[in-house]
PDB file of C-alpha atoms in Angstrom:
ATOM      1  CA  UNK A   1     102.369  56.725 134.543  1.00 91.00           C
ATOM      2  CA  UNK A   2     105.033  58.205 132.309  1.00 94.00           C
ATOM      3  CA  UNK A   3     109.047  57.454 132.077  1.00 95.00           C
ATOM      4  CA  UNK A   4     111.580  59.768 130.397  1.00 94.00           C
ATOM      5  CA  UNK A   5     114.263  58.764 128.312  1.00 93.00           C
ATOM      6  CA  UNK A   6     117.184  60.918 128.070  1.00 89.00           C
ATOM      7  CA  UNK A   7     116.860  61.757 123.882  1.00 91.00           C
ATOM      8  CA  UNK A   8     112.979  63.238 124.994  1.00 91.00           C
ATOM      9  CA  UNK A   9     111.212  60.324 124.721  1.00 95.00           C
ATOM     10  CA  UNK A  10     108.315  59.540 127.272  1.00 96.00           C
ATOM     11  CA  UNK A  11     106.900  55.849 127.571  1.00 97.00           C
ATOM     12  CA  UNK A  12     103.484  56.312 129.196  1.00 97.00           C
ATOM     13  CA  UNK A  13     101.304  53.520 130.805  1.00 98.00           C
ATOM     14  CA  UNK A  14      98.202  52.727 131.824  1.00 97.00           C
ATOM     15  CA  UNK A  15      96.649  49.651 133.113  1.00 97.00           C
ATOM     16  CA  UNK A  16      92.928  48.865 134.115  1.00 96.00           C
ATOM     17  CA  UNK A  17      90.172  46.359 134.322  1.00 96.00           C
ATOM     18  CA  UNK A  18      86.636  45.667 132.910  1.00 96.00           C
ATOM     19  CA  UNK A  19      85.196  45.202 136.326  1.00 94.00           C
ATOM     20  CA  UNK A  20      81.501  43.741 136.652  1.00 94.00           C
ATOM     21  CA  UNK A  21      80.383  44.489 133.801  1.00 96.00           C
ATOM     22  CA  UNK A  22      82.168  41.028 132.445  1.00 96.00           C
ATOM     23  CA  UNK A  23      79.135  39.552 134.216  1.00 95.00           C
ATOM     24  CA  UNK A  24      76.397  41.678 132.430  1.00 96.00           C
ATOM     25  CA  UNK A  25      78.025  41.131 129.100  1.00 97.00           C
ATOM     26  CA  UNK A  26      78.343  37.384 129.292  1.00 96.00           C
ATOM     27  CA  UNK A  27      74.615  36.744 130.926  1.00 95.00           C
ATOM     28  CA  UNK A  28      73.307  38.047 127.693  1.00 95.00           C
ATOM     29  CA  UNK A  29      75.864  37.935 125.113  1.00 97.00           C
ATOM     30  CA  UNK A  30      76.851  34.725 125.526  1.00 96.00           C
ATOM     31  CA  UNK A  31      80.572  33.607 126.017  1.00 96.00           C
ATOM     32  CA  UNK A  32      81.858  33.548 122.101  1.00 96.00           C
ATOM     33  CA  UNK A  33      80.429  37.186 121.190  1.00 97.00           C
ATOM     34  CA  UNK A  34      80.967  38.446 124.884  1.00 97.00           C
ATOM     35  CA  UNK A  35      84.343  37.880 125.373  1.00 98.00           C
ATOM     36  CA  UNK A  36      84.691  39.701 121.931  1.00 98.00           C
ATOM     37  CA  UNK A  37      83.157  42.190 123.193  1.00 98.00           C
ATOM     38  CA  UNK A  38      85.316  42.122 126.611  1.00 98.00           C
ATOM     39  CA  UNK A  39      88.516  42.337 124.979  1.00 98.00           C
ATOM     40  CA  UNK A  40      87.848  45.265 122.893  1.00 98.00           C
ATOM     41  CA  UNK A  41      86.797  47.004 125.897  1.00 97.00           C
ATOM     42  CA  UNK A  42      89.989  46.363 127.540  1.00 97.00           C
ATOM     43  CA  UNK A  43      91.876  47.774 124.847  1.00 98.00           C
ATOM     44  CA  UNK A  44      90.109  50.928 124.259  1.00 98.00           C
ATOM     45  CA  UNK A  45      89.305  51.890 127.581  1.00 97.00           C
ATOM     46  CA  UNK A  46      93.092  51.507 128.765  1.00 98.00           C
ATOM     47  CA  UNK A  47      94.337  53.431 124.954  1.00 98.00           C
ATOM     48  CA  UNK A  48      92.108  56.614 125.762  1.00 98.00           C
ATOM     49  CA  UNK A  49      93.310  56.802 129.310  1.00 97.00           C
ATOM     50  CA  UNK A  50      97.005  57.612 127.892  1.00 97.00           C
ATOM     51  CA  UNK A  51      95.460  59.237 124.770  1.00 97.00           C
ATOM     52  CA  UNK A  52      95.285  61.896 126.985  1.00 97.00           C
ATOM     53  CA  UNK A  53      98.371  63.119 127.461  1.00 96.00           C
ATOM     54  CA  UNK A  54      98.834  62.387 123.485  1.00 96.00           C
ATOM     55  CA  UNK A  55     100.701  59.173 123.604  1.00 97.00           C
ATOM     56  CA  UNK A  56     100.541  56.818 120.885  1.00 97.00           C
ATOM     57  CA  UNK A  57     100.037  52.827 121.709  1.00 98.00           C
ATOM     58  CA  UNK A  58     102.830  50.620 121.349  1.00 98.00           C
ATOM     59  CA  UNK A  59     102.029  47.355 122.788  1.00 98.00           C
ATOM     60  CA  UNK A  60      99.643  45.786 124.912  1.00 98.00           C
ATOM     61  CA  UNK A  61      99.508  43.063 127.297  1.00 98.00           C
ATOM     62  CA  UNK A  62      96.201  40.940 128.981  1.00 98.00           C
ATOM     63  CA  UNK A  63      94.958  39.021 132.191  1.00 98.00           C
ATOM     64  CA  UNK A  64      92.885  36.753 131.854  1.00 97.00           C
ATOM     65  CA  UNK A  65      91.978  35.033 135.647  1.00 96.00           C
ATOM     66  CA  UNK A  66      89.001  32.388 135.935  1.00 95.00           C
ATOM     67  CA  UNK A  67      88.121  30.058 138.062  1.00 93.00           C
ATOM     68  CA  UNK A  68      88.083  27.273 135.764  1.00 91.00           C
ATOM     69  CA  UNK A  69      89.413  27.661 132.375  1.00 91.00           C
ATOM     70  CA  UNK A  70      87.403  26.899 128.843  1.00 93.00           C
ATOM     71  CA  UNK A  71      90.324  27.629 125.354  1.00 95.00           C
ATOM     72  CA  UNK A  72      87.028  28.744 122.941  1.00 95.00           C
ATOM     73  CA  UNK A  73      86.465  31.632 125.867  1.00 96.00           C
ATOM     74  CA  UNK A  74      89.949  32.908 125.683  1.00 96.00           C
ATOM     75  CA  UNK A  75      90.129  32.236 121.873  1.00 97.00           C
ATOM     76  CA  UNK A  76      86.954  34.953 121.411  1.00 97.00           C
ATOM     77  CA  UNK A  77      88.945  37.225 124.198  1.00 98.00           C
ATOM     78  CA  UNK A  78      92.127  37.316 122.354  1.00 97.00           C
ATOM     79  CA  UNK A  79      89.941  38.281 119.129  1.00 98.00           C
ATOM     80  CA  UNK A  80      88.361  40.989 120.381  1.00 98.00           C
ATOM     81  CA  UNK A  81      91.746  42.352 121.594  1.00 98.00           C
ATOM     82  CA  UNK A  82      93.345  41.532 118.630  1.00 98.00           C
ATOM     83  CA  UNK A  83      90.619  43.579 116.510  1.00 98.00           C
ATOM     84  CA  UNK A  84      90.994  46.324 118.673  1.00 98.00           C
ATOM     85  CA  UNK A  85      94.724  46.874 118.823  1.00 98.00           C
ATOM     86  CA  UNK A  86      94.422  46.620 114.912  1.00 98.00           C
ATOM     87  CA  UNK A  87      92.581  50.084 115.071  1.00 97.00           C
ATOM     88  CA  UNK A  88      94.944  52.095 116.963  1.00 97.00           C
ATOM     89  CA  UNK A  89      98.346  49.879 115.372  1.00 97.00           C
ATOM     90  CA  UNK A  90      98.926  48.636 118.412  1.00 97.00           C
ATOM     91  CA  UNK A  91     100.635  45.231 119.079  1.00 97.00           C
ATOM     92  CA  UNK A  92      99.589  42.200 121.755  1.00 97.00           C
ATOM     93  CA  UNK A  93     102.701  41.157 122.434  1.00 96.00           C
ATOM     94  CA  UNK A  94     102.468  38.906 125.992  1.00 94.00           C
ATOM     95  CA  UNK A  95      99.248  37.685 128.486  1.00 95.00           C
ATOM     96  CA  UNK A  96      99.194  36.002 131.385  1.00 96.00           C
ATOM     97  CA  UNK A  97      96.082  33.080 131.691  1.00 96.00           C
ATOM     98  CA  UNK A  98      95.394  32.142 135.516  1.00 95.00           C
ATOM     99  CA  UNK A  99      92.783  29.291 136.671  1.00 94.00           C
ATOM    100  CA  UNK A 100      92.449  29.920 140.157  1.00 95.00           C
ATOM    101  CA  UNK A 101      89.244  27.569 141.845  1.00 93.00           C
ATOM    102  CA  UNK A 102      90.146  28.899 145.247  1.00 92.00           C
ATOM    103  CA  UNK A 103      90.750  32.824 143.996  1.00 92.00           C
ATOM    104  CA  UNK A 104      87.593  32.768 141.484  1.00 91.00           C
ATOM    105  CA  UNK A 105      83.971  31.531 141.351  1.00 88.00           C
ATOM    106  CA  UNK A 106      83.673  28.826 138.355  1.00 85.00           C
ATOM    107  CA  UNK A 107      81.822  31.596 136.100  1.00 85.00           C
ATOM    108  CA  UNK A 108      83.167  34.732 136.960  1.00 90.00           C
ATOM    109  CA  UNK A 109      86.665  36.357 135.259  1.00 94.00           C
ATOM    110  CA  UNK A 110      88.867  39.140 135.629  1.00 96.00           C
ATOM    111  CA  UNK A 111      90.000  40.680 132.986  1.00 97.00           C
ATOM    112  CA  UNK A 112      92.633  43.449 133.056  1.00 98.00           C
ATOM    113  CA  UNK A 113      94.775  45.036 130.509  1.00 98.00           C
ATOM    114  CA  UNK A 114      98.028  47.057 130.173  1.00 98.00           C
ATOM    115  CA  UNK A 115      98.884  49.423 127.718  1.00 98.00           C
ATOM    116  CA  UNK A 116     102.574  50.994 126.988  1.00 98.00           C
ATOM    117  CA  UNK A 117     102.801  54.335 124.064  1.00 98.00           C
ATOM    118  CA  UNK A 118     104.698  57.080 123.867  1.00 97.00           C
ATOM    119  CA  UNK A 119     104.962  60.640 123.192  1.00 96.00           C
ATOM    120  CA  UNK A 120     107.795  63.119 123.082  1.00 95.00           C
ATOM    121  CA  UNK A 121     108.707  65.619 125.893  1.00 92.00           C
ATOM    122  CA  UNK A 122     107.929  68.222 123.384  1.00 90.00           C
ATOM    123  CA  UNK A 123     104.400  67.365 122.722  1.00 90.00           C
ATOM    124  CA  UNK A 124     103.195  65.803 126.113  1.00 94.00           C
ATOM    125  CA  UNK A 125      99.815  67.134 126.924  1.00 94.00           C
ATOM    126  CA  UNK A 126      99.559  68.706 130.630  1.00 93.00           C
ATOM    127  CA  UNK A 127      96.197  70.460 130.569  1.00 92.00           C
ATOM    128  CA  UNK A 128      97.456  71.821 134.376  1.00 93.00           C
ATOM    129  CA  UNK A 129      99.877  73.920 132.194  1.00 94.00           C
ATOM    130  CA  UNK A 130      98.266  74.671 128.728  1.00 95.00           C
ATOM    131  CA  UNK A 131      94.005  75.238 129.686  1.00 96.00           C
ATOM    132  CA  UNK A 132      93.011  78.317 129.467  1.00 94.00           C
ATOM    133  CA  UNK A 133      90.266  80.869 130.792  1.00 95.00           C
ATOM    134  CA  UNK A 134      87.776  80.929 128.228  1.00 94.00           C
ATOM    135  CA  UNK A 135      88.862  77.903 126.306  1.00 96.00           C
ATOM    136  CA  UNK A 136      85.669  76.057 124.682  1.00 96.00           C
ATOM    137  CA  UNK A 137      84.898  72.779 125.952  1.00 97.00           C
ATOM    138  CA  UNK A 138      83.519  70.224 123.360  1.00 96.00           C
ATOM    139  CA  UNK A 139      82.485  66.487 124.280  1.00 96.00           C
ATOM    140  CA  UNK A 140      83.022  63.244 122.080  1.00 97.00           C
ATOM    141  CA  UNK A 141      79.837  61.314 122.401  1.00 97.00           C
ATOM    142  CA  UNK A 142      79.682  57.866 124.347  1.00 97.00           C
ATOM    143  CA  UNK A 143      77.843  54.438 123.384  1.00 95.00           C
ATOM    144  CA  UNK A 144      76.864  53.975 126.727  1.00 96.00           C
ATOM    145  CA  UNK A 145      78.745  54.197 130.189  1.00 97.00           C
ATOM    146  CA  UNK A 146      81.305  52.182 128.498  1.00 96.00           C
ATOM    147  CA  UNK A 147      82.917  50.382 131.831  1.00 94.00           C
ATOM    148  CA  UNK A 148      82.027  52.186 134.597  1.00 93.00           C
ATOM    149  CA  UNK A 149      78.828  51.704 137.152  1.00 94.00           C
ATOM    150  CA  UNK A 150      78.219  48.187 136.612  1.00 96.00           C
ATOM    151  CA  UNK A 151      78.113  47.261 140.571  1.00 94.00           C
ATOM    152  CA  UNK A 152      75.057  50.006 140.599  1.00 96.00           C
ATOM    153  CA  UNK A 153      73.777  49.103 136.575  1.00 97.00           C
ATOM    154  CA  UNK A 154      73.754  45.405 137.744  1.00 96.00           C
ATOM    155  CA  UNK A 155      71.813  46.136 141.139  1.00 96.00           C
ATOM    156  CA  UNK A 156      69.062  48.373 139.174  1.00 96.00           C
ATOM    157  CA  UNK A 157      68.848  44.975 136.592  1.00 96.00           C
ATOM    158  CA  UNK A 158      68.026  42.957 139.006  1.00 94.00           C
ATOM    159  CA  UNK A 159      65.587  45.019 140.974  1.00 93.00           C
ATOM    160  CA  UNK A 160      63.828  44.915 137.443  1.00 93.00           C
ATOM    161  CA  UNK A 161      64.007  41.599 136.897  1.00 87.00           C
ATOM    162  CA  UNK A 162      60.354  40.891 138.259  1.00 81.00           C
ATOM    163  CA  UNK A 163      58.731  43.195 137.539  1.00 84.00           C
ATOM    164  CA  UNK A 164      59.500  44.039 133.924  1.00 85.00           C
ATOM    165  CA  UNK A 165      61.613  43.541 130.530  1.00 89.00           C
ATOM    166  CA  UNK A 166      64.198  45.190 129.619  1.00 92.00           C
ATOM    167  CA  UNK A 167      64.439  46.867 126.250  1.00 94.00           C
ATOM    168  CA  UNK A 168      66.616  44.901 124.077  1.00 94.00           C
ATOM    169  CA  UNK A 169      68.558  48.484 122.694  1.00 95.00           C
ATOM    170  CA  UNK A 170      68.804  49.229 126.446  1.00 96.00           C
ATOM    171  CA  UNK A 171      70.864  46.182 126.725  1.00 96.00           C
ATOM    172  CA  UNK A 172      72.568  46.986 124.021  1.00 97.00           C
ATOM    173  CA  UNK A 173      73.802  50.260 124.599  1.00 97.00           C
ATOM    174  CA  UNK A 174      75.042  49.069 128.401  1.00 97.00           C
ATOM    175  CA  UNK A 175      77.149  46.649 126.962  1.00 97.00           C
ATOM    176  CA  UNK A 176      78.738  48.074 124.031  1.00 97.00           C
ATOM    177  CA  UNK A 177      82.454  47.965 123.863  1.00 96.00           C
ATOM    178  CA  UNK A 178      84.018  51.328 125.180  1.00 96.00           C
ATOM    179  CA  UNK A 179      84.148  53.653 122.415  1.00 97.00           C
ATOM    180  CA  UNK A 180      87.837  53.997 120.911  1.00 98.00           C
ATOM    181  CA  UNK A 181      88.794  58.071 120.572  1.00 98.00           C
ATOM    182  CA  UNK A 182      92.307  57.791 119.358  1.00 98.00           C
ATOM    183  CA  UNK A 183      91.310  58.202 115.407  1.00 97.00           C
ATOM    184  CA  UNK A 184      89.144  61.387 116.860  1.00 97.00           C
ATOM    185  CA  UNK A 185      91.957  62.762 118.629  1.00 97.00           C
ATOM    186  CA  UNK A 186      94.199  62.039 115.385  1.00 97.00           C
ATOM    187  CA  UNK A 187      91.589  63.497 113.009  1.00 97.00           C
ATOM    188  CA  UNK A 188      91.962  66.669 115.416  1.00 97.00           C
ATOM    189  CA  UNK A 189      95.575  67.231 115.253  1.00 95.00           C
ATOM    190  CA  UNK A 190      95.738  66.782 111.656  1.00 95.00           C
ATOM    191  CA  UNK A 191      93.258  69.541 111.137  1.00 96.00           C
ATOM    192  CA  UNK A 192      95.399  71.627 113.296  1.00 95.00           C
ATOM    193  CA  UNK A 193      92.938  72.000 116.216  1.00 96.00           C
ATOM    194  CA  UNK A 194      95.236  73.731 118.806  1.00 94.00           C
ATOM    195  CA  UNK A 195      94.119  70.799 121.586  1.00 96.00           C
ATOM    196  CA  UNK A 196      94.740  72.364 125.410  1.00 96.00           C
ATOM    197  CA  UNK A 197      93.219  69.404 127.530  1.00 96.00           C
ATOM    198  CA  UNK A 198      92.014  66.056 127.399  1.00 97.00           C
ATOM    199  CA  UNK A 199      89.941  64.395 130.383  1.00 96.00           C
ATOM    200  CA  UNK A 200      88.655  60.391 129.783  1.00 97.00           C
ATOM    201  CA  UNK A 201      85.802  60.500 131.688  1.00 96.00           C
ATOM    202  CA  UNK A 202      85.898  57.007 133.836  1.00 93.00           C
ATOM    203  CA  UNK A 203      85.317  56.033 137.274  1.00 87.00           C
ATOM    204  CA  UNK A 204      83.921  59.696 138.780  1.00 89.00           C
ATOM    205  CA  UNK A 205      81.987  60.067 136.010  1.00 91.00           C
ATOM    206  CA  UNK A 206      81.691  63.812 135.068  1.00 91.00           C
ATOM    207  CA  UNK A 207      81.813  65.555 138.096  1.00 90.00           C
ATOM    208  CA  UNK A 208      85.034  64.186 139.249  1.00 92.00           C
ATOM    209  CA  UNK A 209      87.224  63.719 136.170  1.00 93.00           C
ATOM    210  CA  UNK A 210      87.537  67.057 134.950  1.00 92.00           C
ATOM    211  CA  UNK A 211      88.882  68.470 137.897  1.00 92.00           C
ATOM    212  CA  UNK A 212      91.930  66.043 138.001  1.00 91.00           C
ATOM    213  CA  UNK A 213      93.051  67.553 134.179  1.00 93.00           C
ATOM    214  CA  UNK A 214      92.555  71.655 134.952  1.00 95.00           C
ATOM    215  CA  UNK A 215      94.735  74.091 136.553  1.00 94.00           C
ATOM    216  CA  UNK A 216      93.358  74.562 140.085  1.00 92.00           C
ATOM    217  CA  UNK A 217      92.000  77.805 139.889  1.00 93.00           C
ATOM    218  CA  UNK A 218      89.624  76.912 136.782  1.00 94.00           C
ATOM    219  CA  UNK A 219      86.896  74.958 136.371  1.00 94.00           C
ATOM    220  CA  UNK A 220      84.373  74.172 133.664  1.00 94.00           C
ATOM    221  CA  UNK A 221      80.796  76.268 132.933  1.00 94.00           C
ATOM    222  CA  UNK A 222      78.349  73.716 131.584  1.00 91.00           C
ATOM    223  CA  UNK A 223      76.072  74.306 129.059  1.00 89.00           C
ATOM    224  CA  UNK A 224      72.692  71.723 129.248  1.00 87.00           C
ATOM    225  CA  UNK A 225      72.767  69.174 126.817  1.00 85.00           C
ATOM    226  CA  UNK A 226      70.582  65.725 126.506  1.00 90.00           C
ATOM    227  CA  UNK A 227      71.378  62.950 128.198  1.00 93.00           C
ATOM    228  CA  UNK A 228      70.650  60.022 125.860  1.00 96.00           C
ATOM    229  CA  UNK A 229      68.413  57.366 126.556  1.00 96.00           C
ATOM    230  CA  UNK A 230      70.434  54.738 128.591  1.00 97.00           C
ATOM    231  CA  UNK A 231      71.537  57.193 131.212  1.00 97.00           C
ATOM    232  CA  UNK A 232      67.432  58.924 131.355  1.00 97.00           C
ATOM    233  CA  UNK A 233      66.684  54.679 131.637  1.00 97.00           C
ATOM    234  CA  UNK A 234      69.242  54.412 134.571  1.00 97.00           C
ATOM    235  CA  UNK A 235      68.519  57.379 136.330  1.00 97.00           C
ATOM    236  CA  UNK A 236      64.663  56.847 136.029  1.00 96.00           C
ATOM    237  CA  UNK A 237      64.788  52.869 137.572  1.00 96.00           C
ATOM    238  CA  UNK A 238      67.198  53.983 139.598  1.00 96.00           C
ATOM    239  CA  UNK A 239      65.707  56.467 141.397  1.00 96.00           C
ATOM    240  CA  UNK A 240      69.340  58.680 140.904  1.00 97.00           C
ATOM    241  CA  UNK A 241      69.976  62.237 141.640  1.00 96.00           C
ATOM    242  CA  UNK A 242      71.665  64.382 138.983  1.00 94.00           C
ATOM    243  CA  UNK A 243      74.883  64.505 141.204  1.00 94.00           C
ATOM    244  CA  UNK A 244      74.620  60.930 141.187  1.00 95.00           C
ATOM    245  CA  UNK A 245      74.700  60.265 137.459  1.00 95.00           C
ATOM    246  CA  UNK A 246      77.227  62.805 137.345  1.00 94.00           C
ATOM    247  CA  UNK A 247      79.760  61.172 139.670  1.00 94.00           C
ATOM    248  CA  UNK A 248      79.430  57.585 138.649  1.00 95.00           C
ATOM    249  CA  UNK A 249      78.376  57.992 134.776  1.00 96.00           C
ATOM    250  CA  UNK A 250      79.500  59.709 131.802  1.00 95.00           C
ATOM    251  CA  UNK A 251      75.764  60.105 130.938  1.00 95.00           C
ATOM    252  CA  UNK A 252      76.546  60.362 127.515  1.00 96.00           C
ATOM    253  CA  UNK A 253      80.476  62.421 126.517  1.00 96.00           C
ATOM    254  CA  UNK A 254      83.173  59.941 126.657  1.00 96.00           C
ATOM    255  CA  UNK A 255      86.062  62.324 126.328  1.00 97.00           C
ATOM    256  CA  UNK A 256      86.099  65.819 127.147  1.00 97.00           C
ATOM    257  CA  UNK A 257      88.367  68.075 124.640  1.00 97.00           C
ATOM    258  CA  UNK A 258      89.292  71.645 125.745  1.00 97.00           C
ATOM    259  CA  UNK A 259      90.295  73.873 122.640  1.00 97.00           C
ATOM    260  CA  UNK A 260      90.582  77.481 121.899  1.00 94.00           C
ATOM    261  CA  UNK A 261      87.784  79.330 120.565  1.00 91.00           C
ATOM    262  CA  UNK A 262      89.365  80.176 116.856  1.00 91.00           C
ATOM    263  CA  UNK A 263      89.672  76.581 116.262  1.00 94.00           C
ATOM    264  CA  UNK A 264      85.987  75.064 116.622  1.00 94.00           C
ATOM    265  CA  UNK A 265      85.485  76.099 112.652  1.00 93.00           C
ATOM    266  CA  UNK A 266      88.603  73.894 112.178  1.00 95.00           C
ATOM    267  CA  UNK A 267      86.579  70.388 113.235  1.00 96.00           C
ATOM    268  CA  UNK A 268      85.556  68.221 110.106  1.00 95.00           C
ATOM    269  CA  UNK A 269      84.136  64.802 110.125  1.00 94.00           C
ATOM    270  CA  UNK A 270      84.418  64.423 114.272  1.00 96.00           C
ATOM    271  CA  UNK A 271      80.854  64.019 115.958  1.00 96.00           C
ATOM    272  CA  UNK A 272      81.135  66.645 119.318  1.00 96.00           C
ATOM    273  CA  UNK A 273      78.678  68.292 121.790  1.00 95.00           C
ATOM    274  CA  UNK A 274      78.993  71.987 122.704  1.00 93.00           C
ATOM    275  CA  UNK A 275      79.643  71.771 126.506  1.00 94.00           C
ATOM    276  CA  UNK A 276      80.514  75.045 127.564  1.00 94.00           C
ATOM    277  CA  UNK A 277      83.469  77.079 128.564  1.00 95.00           C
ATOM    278  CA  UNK A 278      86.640  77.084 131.072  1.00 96.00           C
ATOM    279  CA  UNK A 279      86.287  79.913 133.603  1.00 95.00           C
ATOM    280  CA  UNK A 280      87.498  80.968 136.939  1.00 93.00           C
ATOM    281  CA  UNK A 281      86.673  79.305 139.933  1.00 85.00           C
TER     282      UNK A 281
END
């Protein structure tokens, strides 16, 4: 959501939860590292989704809702979201801390944050106005499905659980904090990239993210590239389709970046993947 100010300034907001995969994350982090690992999530996750329309983080505020509370778990929460606003020079200004008995389940939590940037009127991103036909479409890498899928990535856990062991980087890989792409985005504007459209690929995964950021009579020509090896684990034990991964994962790109074609040469010291082209419907 964005408000205008009358001297051109926007304030833009986003808020948004880590869902299930709090449940994951604990079960084999434990609950100092894990809720480290929790509250970084919320921060980054919630920063890309107005990174998008080029907004810069101003503050950020946390919910933190239990069913009975423990001050060491919230301590390691705070941390993590601490650490993470520190990246992106963001502050943590205000939180709200609920024990509910009769809302939550003893050793379950929900955990939701709320970012608040801003941008100028001037330099708002609105891919709906500035993608073009043939603009190249490059992908910043994930470190997993970051916090989306965990309902179905729980479900295909547990189905294992019997049968056979996970492999530890596996479990790694699902649980990683979401990656941060704010110093990406930065690094690309400073070397001048000429940036038409930005799409945080979230819940919908990759088929139904994109369409939400380009004009309506455009969409995006893929080029094959390798999914890596959580998303080949998921979809393997899962027994997924392609359209499946595609609409709840972001099997592997994290942000899509639409730019024009005389600028790729411009891109230093950003990891990508080549992921096609914009064309007409």
């Amino acid at each position: 959501g964005m408000m205008k100010f009358d001297n051109g300034t926007l304030l833009v907001t986003s808020t948004d939860g880590v869902g299930t995969k709090s449940i994951l994350v604990l079960e084999h982090f434990g609950y100092e590292k894990g809720f480290e690992m929790l509250g970084k999530d919320l921060v980054n996750l919630n920063v890309n989704d107005i990174l998008v329309k080029m907004a810069h983080p101003l503050f950020f505020l946390d919910y933190f809702g239990c069913g009975g509370l423990n001050a060491n778990h919230l301590k390691h929460f705070i941390k993590g979201i601490t650490s993470a606003c520190k990246e992106v020079g963001c502050a943590l200004i205000k939180g709200e801390t609920a024990q509910m008995p009769d809302i939550y389940q003893q050793y379950t939590f929900d955990l939701v944050g709320t970012v608040v940037g801003y941008c100028y009127e001037m330099t708002v991103l609105n891919g709906k106005e500035t993608i073009h036909e043939g603009d190249l479409v490059i992908g910043l890498p994930s470190n997993g499905p970051h916090t989306n899928g965990f309902s179905l990535i729980r479900k295909i856990l547990n189905r294992l659980k019997p049968y056979e062991t996970v492999d530890p980087e596996i479990i790694d890989s699902l649980c990683a904090p979401h990656k941060c792409y704010y110093q990406d985005i930065m690094k690309l504007k400073n070397q001048q990239v000429n940036i038409h459209g930005l799409c945080h690929i979230t819940g919908g995964g990759l088929s139904e993210n994109p369409p939400r950021t380009l004009p309506d009579n455009l969409t995006i020509k893929y080029c094959d590239w390798e999914m890596p090896k959580v998303f080949k684990f998921l979809q393997q034990k899962g027994h997924l389709s392609d359209l499946e991964m595609l609409r709840t994962f972001n099997c592997g790109i994290g942000m899509i970046v639409m730019i024009s074609k005389d600028d790729l040469d411009k891109i230093k010291d950003v990891d990508y993947i080549a992921m096609g082209e914009v064309s007409v419907n």
